[in-house]
mmCIF file of N, CA and C in Angstrom:
data_model
loop_
_atom_site.group_PDB
_atom_site.id
_atom_site.type_symbol
_atom_site.label_atom_id
_atom_site.label_comp_id
_atom_site.label_asym_id
_atom_site.label_seq_id
_atom_site.Cartn_x
_atom_site.Cartn_y
_atom_site.Cartn_z
ATOM 1 N N UNK A 1372 0.843 -1.181 0.000
ATOM 2 C CA UNK A 1372 0.000 0.000 0.000
ATOM 3 C C UNK A 1372 0.886 1.241 0.000
ATOM 4 N N UNK A 1373 0.832 2.053 -1.046
ATOM 5 C CA UNK A 1373 1.644 3.269 -1.111
ATOM 6 C C UNK A 1373 1.209 4.297 -0.061
ATOM 7 N N UNK A 1374 2.074 5.240 0.172
ATOM 8 C CA UNK A 1374 1.787 6.311 1.112
ATOM 9 C C UNK A 1374 2.335 7.619 0.558
ATOM 10 N N UNK A 1375 1.541 8.682 0.637
ATOM 11 C CA UNK A 1375 1.963 10.017 0.233
ATOM 12 C C UNK A 1375 1.917 10.932 1.433
ATOM 13 N N UNK A 1376 3.029 11.579 1.722
ATOM 14 C CA UNK A 1376 3.093 12.628 2.736
ATOM 15 C C UNK A 1376 3.348 13.927 2.001
ATOM 16 N N UNK A 1377 2.434 14.864 2.134
ATOM 17 C CA UNK A 1377 2.513 16.149 1.462
ATOM 18 C C UNK A 1377 2.765 17.225 2.507
ATOM 19 N N UNK A 1378 3.933 17.846 2.415
ATOM 20 C CA UNK A 1378 4.301 18.910 3.354
ATOM 21 C C UNK A 1378 4.412 20.197 2.555
ATOM 22 N N UNK A 1379 3.722 21.250 3.015
ATOM 23 C CA UNK A 1379 3.690 22.461 2.207
ATOM 24 C C UNK A 1379 3.428 23.712 3.055
ATOM 25 N N UNK A 1380 3.776 24.844 2.473
ATOM 26 C CA UNK A 1380 3.540 26.136 3.107
ATOM 27 C C UNK A 1380 2.037 26.394 3.150
ATOM 28 N N UNK A 1381 1.533 26.681 4.333
ATOM 29 C CA UNK A 1381 0.087 26.820 4.534
ATOM 30 C C UNK A 1381 -0.520 27.968 3.733
ATOM 31 N N UNK A 1382 0.274 28.920 3.299
ATOM 32 C CA UNK A 1382 -0.254 30.056 2.533
ATOM 33 C C UNK A 1382 -0.660 29.661 1.116
ATOM 34 N N UNK A 1383 -0.265 28.473 0.681
ATOM 35 C CA UNK A 1383 -0.594 28.015 -0.671
ATOM 36 C C UNK A 1383 -2.034 27.519 -0.728
ATOM 37 N N UNK A 1384 -2.697 27.803 -1.823
ATOM 38 C CA UNK A 1384 -4.057 27.339 -2.033
ATOM 39 C C UNK A 1384 -3.995 26.080 -2.891
ATOM 40 N N UNK A 1385 -3.958 24.921 -2.249
ATOM 41 C CA UNK A 1385 -3.837 23.645 -2.954
ATOM 42 C C UNK A 1385 -5.130 22.847 -2.852
ATOM 43 N N UNK A 1386 -5.483 22.157 -3.930
ATOM 44 C CA UNK A 1386 -6.611 21.225 -3.909
ATOM 45 C C UNK A 1386 -6.033 19.864 -3.506
ATOM 46 N N UNK A 1387 -5.828 19.706 -2.221
ATOM 47 C CA UNK A 1387 -5.158 18.521 -1.678
ATOM 48 C C UNK A 1387 -5.948 17.252 -1.970
ATOM 49 N N UNK A 1388 -7.249 17.296 -1.846
ATOM 50 C CA UNK A 1388 -8.081 16.116 -2.085
ATOM 51 C C UNK A 1388 -7.925 15.619 -3.516
ATOM 52 N N UNK A 1389 -7.939 16.526 -4.474
ATOM 53 C CA UNK A 1389 -7.787 16.133 -5.879
ATOM 54 C C UNK A 1389 -6.370 15.635 -6.144
ATOM 55 N N UNK A 1390 -5.380 16.277 -5.538
ATOM 56 C CA UNK A 1390 -3.988 15.833 -5.692
ATOM 57 C C UNK A 1390 -3.833 14.400 -5.196
ATOM 58 N N UNK A 1391 -4.424 14.106 -4.044
ATOM 59 C CA UNK A 1391 -4.376 12.744 -3.510
ATOM 60 C C UNK A 1391 -4.983 11.749 -4.498
ATOM 61 N N UNK A 1392 -6.130 12.093 -5.039
ATOM 62 C CA UNK A 1392 -6.828 11.211 -5.972
ATOM 63 C C UNK A 1392 -5.995 10.959 -7.228
ATOM 64 N N UNK A 1393 -5.388 11.998 -7.780
ATOM 65 C CA UNK A 1393 -4.596 11.871 -9.002
ATOM 66 C C UNK A 1393 -3.340 11.037 -8.766
ATOM 67 N N UNK A 1394 -2.692 11.228 -7.626
ATOM 68 C CA UNK A 1394 -1.501 10.424 -7.306
ATOM 69 C C UNK A 1394 -1.885 8.955 -7.174
ATOM 70 N N UNK A 1395 -2.976 8.665 -6.478
ATOM 71 C CA UNK A 1395 -3.414 7.279 -6.319
ATOM 72 C C UNK A 1395 -3.727 6.646 -7.679
ATOM 73 N N UNK A 1396 -4.450 7.356 -8.530
ATOM 74 C CA UNK A 1396 -4.789 6.837 -9.860
ATOM 75 C C UNK A 1396 -3.530 6.579 -10.688
ATOM 76 N N UNK A 1397 -2.570 7.478 -10.596
ATOM 77 C CA UNK A 1397 -1.319 7.315 -11.342
ATOM 78 C C UNK A 1397 -0.571 6.073 -10.885
ATOM 79 N N UNK A 1398 -0.480 5.863 -9.587
ATOM 80 C CA UNK A 1398 0.218 4.688 -9.065
ATOM 81 C C UNK A 1398 -0.477 3.394 -9.488
ATOM 82 N N UNK A 1399 -1.803 3.393 -9.458
ATOM 83 C CA UNK A 1399 -2.552 2.196 -9.858
ATOM 84 C C UNK A 1399 -2.396 1.933 -11.351
ATOM 85 N N UNK A 1400 -2.360 2.986 -12.167
ATOM 86 C CA UNK A 1400 -2.157 2.809 -13.613
ATOM 87 C C UNK A 1400 -0.785 2.211 -13.908
ATOM 88 N N UNK A 1401 0.210 2.618 -13.144
ATOM 89 C CA UNK A 1401 1.568 2.120 -13.355
ATOM 90 C C UNK A 1401 1.760 0.715 -12.810
ATOM 91 N N UNK A 1402 1.035 0.402 -11.747
ATOM 92 C CA UNK A 1402 1.182 -0.898 -11.092
ATOM 93 C C UNK A 1402 -0.150 -1.263 -10.450
ATOM 94 N N UNK A 1403 -0.908 -2.099 -11.114
ATOM 95 C CA UNK A 1403 -2.222 -2.500 -10.631
ATOM 96 C C UNK A 1403 -2.216 -3.141 -9.259
ATOM 97 N N UNK A 1404 -1.064 -3.628 -8.810
ATOM 98 C CA UNK A 1404 -0.985 -4.250 -7.492
ATOM 99 C C UNK A 1404 -0.745 -3.228 -6.379
ATOM 100 N N UNK A 1405 -0.628 -1.945 -6.731
ATOM 101 C CA UNK A 1405 -0.295 -0.922 -5.736
ATOM 102 C C UNK A 1405 -1.375 -0.758 -4.675
ATOM 103 N N UNK A 1406 -2.629 -0.798 -5.070
ATOM 104 C CA UNK A 1406 -3.718 -0.628 -4.112
ATOM 105 C C UNK A 1406 -3.920 0.826 -3.729
ATOM 106 N N UNK A 1407 -4.730 1.029 -2.703
ATOM 107 C CA UNK A 1407 -5.035 2.378 -2.236
ATOM 108 C C UNK A 1407 -3.777 3.078 -1.742
ATOM 109 N N UNK A 1408 -3.734 4.388 -1.911
ATOM 110 C CA UNK A 1408 -2.602 5.183 -1.438
ATOM 111 C C UNK A 1408 -3.038 5.964 -0.207
ATOM 112 N N UNK A 1409 -2.411 5.674 0.919
ATOM 113 C CA UNK A 1409 -2.688 6.424 2.142
ATOM 114 C C UNK A 1409 -2.043 7.796 1.980
ATOM 115 N N UNK A 1410 -2.808 8.840 2.202
ATOM 116 C CA UNK A 1410 -2.308 10.194 1.975
ATOM 117 C C UNK A 1410 -2.532 11.071 3.199
ATOM 118 N N UNK A 1411 -1.558 11.909 3.464
ATOM 119 C CA UNK A 1411 -1.657 12.876 4.558
ATOM 120 C C UNK A 1411 -1.096 14.208 4.083
ATOM 121 N N UNK A 1412 -1.711 15.288 4.536
ATOM 122 C CA UNK A 1412 -1.219 16.626 4.219
ATOM 123 C C UNK A 1412 -0.786 17.314 5.509
ATOM 124 N N UNK A 1413 0.357 17.970 5.436
ATOM 125 C CA UNK A 1413 0.908 18.684 6.575
ATOM 126 C C UNK A 1413 1.177 20.135 6.186
ATOM 127 N N UNK A 1414 0.155 20.999 6.246
ATOM 128 C CA UNK A 1414 0.411 22.410 5.970
ATOM 129 C C UNK A 1414 1.163 23.021 7.150
ATOM 130 N N UNK A 1415 2.137 23.846 6.850
ATOM 131 C CA UNK A 1415 2.931 24.479 7.902
ATOM 132 C C UNK A 1415 2.803 25.990 7.802
ATOM 133 N N UNK A 1416 2.528 26.622 8.928
ATOM 134 C CA UNK A 1416 2.452 28.087 8.924
ATOM 135 C C UNK A 1416 3.805 28.718 9.257
ATOM 136 N N UNK A 1417 4.798 27.879 9.506
ATOM 137 C CA UNK A 1417 6.153 28.372 9.754
ATOM 138 C C UNK A 1417 7.084 27.813 8.700
ATOM 139 N N UNK A 1418 7.623 28.691 7.868
ATOM 140 C CA UNK A 1418 8.504 28.253 6.787
ATOM 141 C C UNK A 1418 9.323 29.426 6.286
ATOM 142 N N UNK A 1419 10.360 29.122 5.593
ATOM 143 C CA UNK A 1419 11.168 30.122 4.907
ATOM 144 C C UNK A 1419 11.119 29.782 3.423
ATOM 145 N N UNK A 1420 10.579 30.633 2.632
ATOM 146 C CA UNK A 1420 10.379 30.448 1.198
ATOM 147 C C UNK A 1420 9.260 29.422 0.967
ATOM 148 N N UNK A 1421 8.276 29.825 0.243
ATOM 149 C CA UNK A 1421 7.132 28.975 -0.062
ATOM 150 C C UNK A 1421 7.587 27.737 -0.839
ATOM 151 N N UNK A 1422 7.156 26.566 -0.392
ATOM 152 C CA UNK A 1422 7.554 25.340 -1.067
ATOM 153 C C UNK A 1422 6.617 24.173 -0.731
ATOM 154 N N UNK A 1423 6.789 23.101 -1.508
ATOM 155 C CA UNK A 1423 6.001 21.875 -1.344
ATOM 156 C C UNK A 1423 6.947 20.687 -1.432
ATOM 157 N N UNK A 1424 6.752 19.710 -0.550
ATOM 158 C CA UNK A 1424 7.507 18.460 -0.590
ATOM 159 C C UNK A 1424 6.511 17.308 -0.650
ATOM 160 N N UNK A 1425 6.589 16.519 -1.721
ATOM 161 C CA UNK A 1425 5.738 15.340 -1.903
ATOM 162 C C UNK A 1425 6.617 14.101 -1.751
ATOM 163 N N UNK A 1426 6.373 13.330 -0.715
ATOM 164 C CA UNK A 1426 7.143 12.110 -0.479
ATOM 165 C C UNK A 1426 6.231 10.908 -0.665
ATOM 166 N N UNK A 1427 6.576 10.063 -1.630
ATOM 167 C CA UNK A 1427 5.785 8.870 -1.932
ATOM 168 C C UNK A 1427 6.615 7.643 -1.582
ATOM 169 N N UNK A 1428 6.054 6.790 -0.749
ATOM 170 C CA UNK A 1428 6.718 5.545 -0.349
ATOM 171 C C UNK A 1428 5.918 4.367 -0.872
ATOM 172 N N UNK A 1429 6.631 3.396 -1.446
ATOM 173 C CA UNK A 1429 5.997 2.165 -1.917
ATOM 174 C C UNK A 1429 6.806 0.975 -1.418
ATOM 175 N N UNK A 1430 6.160 -0.164 -1.388
ATOM 176 C CA UNK A 1430 6.855 -1.381 -0.970
ATOM 177 C C UNK A 1430 7.827 -1.836 -2.060
ATOM 178 N N UNK A 1431 8.947 -2.365 -1.652
ATOM 179 C CA UNK A 1431 9.944 -2.881 -2.588
ATOM 180 C C UNK A 1431 9.513 -4.280 -3.028
ATOM 181 N N UNK A 1432 9.193 -4.409 -4.303
ATOM 182 C CA UNK A 1432 8.775 -5.691 -4.875
ATOM 183 C C UNK A 1432 9.654 -5.974 -6.086
ATOM 184 N N UNK A 1433 9.821 -7.235 -6.456
ATOM 185 C CA UNK A 1433 10.733 -7.583 -7.556
ATOM 186 C C UNK A 1433 10.471 -6.846 -8.870
ATOM 187 N N UNK A 1434 9.211 -6.600 -9.203
ATOM 188 C CA UNK A 1434 8.916 -5.938 -10.486
ATOM 189 C C UNK A 1434 9.138 -4.421 -10.435
ATOM 190 N N UNK A 1435 9.400 -3.881 -9.273
ATOM 191 C CA UNK A 1435 9.653 -2.447 -9.130
ATOM 192 C C UNK A 1435 11.163 -2.196 -9.192
ATOM 193 N N UNK A 1436 11.669 -2.369 -10.382
ATOM 194 C CA UNK A 1436 13.108 -2.221 -10.604
ATOM 195 C C UNK A 1436 13.460 -0.762 -10.918
ATOM 196 N N UNK A 1437 14.707 -0.518 -11.304
ATOM 197 C CA UNK A 1437 15.180 0.830 -11.601
ATOM 198 C C UNK A 1437 14.341 1.488 -12.695
ATOM 199 N N UNK A 1438 14.049 0.747 -13.741
ATOM 200 C CA UNK A 1438 13.257 1.280 -14.842
ATOM 201 C C UNK A 1438 11.861 1.682 -14.368
ATOM 202 N N UNK A 1439 11.236 0.830 -13.579
ATOM 203 C CA UNK A 1439 9.912 1.132 -13.042
ATOM 204 C C UNK A 1439 9.955 2.390 -12.183
ATOM 205 N N UNK A 1440 10.943 2.475 -11.307
ATOM 206 C CA UNK A 1440 11.042 3.615 -10.391
ATOM 207 C C UNK A 1440 11.258 4.920 -11.151
ATOM 208 N N UNK A 1441 12.087 4.897 -12.185
ATOM 209 C CA UNK A 1441 12.315 6.104 -12.983
ATOM 210 C C UNK A 1441 11.028 6.542 -13.691
ATOM 211 N N UNK A 1442 10.315 5.594 -14.285
ATOM 212 C CA UNK A 1442 9.061 5.918 -14.970
ATOM 213 C C UNK A 1442 8.007 6.399 -13.974
ATOM 214 N N UNK A 1443 7.943 5.767 -12.828
ATOM 215 C CA UNK A 1443 6.989 6.154 -11.792
ATOM 216 C C UNK A 1443 7.275 7.587 -11.322
ATOM 217 N N UNK A 1444 8.526 7.894 -11.061
ATOM 218 C CA UNK A 1444 8.899 9.243 -10.631
ATOM 219 C C UNK A 1444 8.530 10.263 -11.704
ATOM 220 N N UNK A 1445 8.826 9.967 -12.946
ATOM 221 C CA UNK A 1445 8.516 10.863 -14.058
ATOM 222 C C UNK A 1445 7.009 11.144 -14.127
ATOM 223 N N UNK A 1446 6.202 10.098 -14.023
ATOM 224 C CA UNK A 1446 4.753 10.258 -14.100
ATOM 225 C C UNK A 1446 4.206 11.018 -12.887
ATOM 226 N N UNK A 1447 4.747 10.735 -11.711
ATOM 227 C CA UNK A 1447 4.312 11.463 -10.515
ATOM 228 C C UNK A 1447 4.662 12.945 -10.626
ATOM 229 N N UNK A 1448 5.857 13.243 -11.116
ATOM 230 C CA UNK A 1448 6.254 14.644 -11.300
ATOM 231 C C UNK A 1448 5.284 15.356 -12.241
ATOM 232 N N UNK A 1449 4.882 14.696 -13.311
ATOM 233 C CA UNK A 1449 3.960 15.294 -14.285
ATOM 234 C C UNK A 1449 2.611 15.625 -13.654
ATOM 235 N N UNK A 1450 2.040 14.669 -12.941
ATOM 236 C CA UNK A 1450 0.699 14.910 -12.393
ATOM 237 C C UNK A 1450 0.728 15.875 -11.210
ATOM 238 N N UNK A 1451 1.764 15.799 -10.404
ATOM 239 C CA UNK A 1451 1.855 16.696 -9.248
ATOM 240 C C UNK A 1451 2.102 18.134 -9.702
ATOM 241 N N UNK A 1452 2.891 18.320 -10.754
ATOM 242 C CA UNK A 1452 3.210 19.663 -11.251
ATOM 243 C C UNK A 1452 1.958 20.449 -11.617
ATOM 244 N N UNK A 1453 0.896 19.758 -12.009
ATOM 245 C CA UNK A 1453 -0.351 20.434 -12.373
ATOM 246 C C UNK A 1453 -0.979 21.180 -11.199
ATOM 247 N N UNK A 1454 -0.619 20.799 -9.980
ATOM 248 C CA UNK A 1454 -1.209 21.398 -8.779
ATOM 249 C C UNK A 1454 -0.328 22.483 -8.160
ATOM 250 N N UNK A 1455 0.862 22.651 -8.670
ATOM 251 C CA UNK A 1455 1.825 23.567 -8.076
ATOM 252 C C UNK A 1455 1.634 24.970 -8.645
ATOM 253 N N UNK A 1456 1.462 25.965 -7.776
ATOM 254 C CA UNK A 1456 1.333 27.338 -8.264
ATOM 255 C C UNK A 1456 2.617 27.804 -8.968
ATOM 256 N N UNK A 1457 2.460 28.676 -9.955
ATOM 257 C CA UNK A 1457 3.609 29.227 -10.675
ATOM 258 C C UNK A 1457 4.549 29.921 -9.689
ATOM 259 N N UNK A 1458 5.838 29.706 -9.884
ATOM 260 C CA UNK A 1458 6.854 30.343 -9.056
ATOM 261 C C UNK A 1458 7.085 29.666 -7.713
ATOM 262 N N UNK A 1459 6.423 28.545 -7.470
ATOM 263 C CA UNK A 1459 6.572 27.833 -6.191
ATOM 264 C C UNK A 1459 7.572 26.695 -6.351
ATOM 265 N N UNK A 1460 8.509 26.612 -5.442
ATOM 266 C CA UNK A 1460 9.468 25.510 -5.444
ATOM 267 C C UNK A 1460 8.772 24.246 -4.945
ATOM 268 N N UNK A 1461 9.131 23.108 -5.556
ATOM 269 C CA UNK A 1461 8.574 21.843 -5.088
ATOM 270 C C UNK A 1461 9.554 20.710 -5.361
ATOM 271 N N UNK A 1462 9.387 19.648 -4.596
ATOM 272 C CA UNK A 1462 10.219 18.457 -4.754
ATOM 273 C C UNK A 1462 9.314 17.237 -4.659
ATOM 274 N N UNK A 1463 9.661 16.216 -5.440
ATOM 275 C CA UNK A 1463 8.947 14.938 -5.406
ATOM 276 C C UNK A 1463 9.981 13.870 -5.079
ATOM 277 N N UNK A 1464 9.714 13.109 -4.039
ATOM 278 C CA UNK A 1464 10.609 12.019 -3.646
ATOM 279 C C UNK A 1464 9.843 10.710 -3.724
ATOM 280 N N UNK A 1465 10.387 9.767 -4.463
ATOM 281 C CA UNK A 1465 9.817 8.423 -4.546
ATOM 282 C C UNK A 1465 10.818 7.480 -3.906
ATOM 283 N N UNK A 1466 10.364 6.712 -2.939
ATOM 284 C CA UNK A 1466 11.288 5.818 -2.247
ATOM 285 C C UNK A 1466 10.584 4.531 -1.853
ATOM 286 N N UNK A 1467 11.415 3.555 -1.538
ATOM 287 C CA UNK A 1467 10.886 2.303 -1.016
ATOM 288 C C UNK A 1467 10.702 2.432 0.490
ATOM 289 N N UNK A 1468 9.631 1.841 0.981
ATOM 290 C CA UNK A 1468 9.434 1.758 2.425
ATOM 291 C C UNK A 1468 10.547 0.897 3.006
ATOM 292 N N UNK A 1469 10.843 1.102 4.251
ATOM 293 C CA UNK A 1469 11.859 0.316 4.938
ATOM 294 C C UNK A 1469 11.524 -1.172 4.870
ATOM 295 N N UNK A 1470 12.547 -2.012 4.853
ATOM 296 C CA UNK A 1470 12.308 -3.457 4.854
ATOM 297 C C UNK A 1470 11.631 -3.904 6.149
ATOM 298 N N UNK A 1471 11.601 -3.022 7.144
ATOM 299 C CA UNK A 1471 10.964 -3.330 8.419
ATOM 300 C C UNK A 1471 9.619 -2.633 8.566
ATOM 301 N N UNK A 1472 9.073 -2.140 7.469
ATOM 302 C CA UNK A 1472 7.781 -1.488 7.459
ATOM 303 C C UNK A 1472 6.695 -2.540 7.337
ATOM 304 N N UNK A 1473 5.642 -2.369 8.112
ATOM 305 C CA UNK A 1473 4.527 -3.309 8.074
ATOM 306 C C UNK A 1473 3.230 -2.511 8.130
ATOM 307 N N UNK A 1474 2.259 -2.884 7.333
ATOM 308 C CA UNK A 1474 0.978 -2.182 7.338
ATOM 309 C C UNK A 1474 -0.163 -3.188 7.523
ATOM 310 N N UNK A 1475 -1.208 -2.766 8.238
ATOM 311 C CA UNK A 1475 -2.311 -3.669 8.581
ATOM 312 C C UNK A 1475 -3.621 -2.904 8.565
ATOM 313 N N UNK A 1476 -4.710 -3.631 8.498
ATOM 314 C CA UNK A 1476 -6.055 -3.074 8.607
ATOM 315 C C UNK A 1476 -6.780 -3.836 9.707
ATOM 316 N N UNK A 1477 -7.232 -3.133 10.723
ATOM 317 C CA UNK A 1477 -8.007 -3.760 11.812
ATOM 318 C C UNK A 1477 -9.470 -3.666 11.522
#
């Protein structure tokens, strides 16, 4: 199950709900086994220079090789960029969850 942590300057007017939906759809299109993407937004009212950090974590699986990760990052950058205001700095990080990461549903 992928996870998106969105950290951003609170002064930005972002459609966070739509961004979450688009990221989840993109991940599922790239890898049908990805499943739902858990998403959280962390607006901060204390910052220096307006910016956005999108961190996407996925489980390390054999089919998620270097080529997959590069294509996934490229596609995530494309869809996320649509939500970024002009002149705003942003970063997208795609990484594997720790080998000691475990997720459950009660």
